Each structure stands twice: as C-alpha cells, then as structure tokens.
XYZ file of C-alpha atoms in Angstrom:
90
model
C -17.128 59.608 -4.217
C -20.819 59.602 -4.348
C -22.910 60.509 -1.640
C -24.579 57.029 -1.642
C -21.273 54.925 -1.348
C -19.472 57.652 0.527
C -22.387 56.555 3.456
C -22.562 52.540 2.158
C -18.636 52.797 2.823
C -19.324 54.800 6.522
C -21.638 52.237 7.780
C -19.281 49.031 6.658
C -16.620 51.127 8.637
C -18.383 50.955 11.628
C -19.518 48.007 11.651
C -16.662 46.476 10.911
C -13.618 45.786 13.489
C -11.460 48.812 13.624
C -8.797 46.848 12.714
C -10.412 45.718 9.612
C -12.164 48.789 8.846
C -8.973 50.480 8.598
C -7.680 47.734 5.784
C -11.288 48.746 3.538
C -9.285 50.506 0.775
C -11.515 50.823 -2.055
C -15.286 49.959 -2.673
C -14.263 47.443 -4.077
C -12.377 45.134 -1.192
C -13.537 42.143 -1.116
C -15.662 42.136 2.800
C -15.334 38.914 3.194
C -11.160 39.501 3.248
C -11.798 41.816 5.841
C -13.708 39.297 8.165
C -17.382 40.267 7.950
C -18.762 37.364 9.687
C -22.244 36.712 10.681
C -22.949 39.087 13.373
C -21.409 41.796 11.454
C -23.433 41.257 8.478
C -27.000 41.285 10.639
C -25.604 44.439 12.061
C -24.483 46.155 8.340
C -28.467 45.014 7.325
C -29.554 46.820 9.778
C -27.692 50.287 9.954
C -28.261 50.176 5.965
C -31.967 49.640 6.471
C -32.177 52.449 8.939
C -30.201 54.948 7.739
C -31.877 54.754 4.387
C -35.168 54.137 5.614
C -35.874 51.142 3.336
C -36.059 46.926 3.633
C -34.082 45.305 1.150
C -36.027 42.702 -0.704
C -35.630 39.096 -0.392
C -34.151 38.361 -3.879
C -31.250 40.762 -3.027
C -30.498 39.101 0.341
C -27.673 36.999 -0.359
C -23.842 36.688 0.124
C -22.945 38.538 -3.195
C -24.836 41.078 -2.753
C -22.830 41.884 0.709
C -18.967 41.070 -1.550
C -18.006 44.593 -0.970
C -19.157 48.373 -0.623
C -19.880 48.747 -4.133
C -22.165 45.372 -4.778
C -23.817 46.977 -1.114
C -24.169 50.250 -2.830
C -25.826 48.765 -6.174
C -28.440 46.482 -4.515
C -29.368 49.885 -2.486
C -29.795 51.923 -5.444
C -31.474 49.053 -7.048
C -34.381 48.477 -4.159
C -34.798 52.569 -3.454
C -35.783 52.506 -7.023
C -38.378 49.630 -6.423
C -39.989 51.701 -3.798
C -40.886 54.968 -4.737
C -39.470 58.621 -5.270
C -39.780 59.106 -1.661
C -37.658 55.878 -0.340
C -34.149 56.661 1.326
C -35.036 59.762 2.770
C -35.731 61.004 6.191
C-alpha cells in the first residue's frame, strides 16, 4: 500500500468506531456501510486537513468524495497538487 492511503486508511480507522473500523477491509469499503455519520465525517476533515497540512477545496467537499478510503485518497492527491510542491508536508 502506498504511503498516502496507508495514512488516508489510519485516520478513517480512528475516527471511525472501533467496531466499525475493524470491518474497513479494503480501500475500497464503502464508509457509509461502516456508519460514518456526521460527526465522524467533520472529525475525518479535520485529522486529514491536519495531518497533511492542506484545506480541501470547496468543489471536492461532497459526499462522494468521502465513499471510501480510496475516493478520500484521490481528492487528497488531487488538491496537494493544486497547491504547490511544498503542500502535505510538515
């Protein structure tokens, strides 16, 4: 696994309940499956936003992007490219 969804897929762990968490087999379960309500979803934004040190952008802030670890993983990769060759790091 990449580095990028090999974190994506940490954070939805814990954010998830550790019930559910333990039933996210691939990247590509569906979340919503594994009950990723409201709450959960403000607190995924969040830990993604601070562990990669970036803001995702409007147009990517919708259910689908949030389906699963992968779609999480793409609309990542797809705003650190938008921001520069130094986004996502720390």
């Amino acid at each position: 696994m990449d580095p990028t969804l090999a974190t994506v897929t940490q954070i939805v762990r814990r954010v998830l309940p550790e019930e559910q968490a333990a039933a996210l087999s691939s990247p590509d379960s569906e979340l919503r499956t594994l009950r990723l309500g409201s709450l959960e979803l403000v607190s995924l934004l969040v830990a993604l936003e601070d562990t990669f040190s970036v803001r995702f952008p409007a147009d990517v802030m919708h259910r689908d992007t949030f389906a699963s670890v992968r779609t999480i993983t793409e609309a990542l990769r797809a705003t650190l490219g938008t921001e520069g060759p130094d986004a996502g790091t720390r």
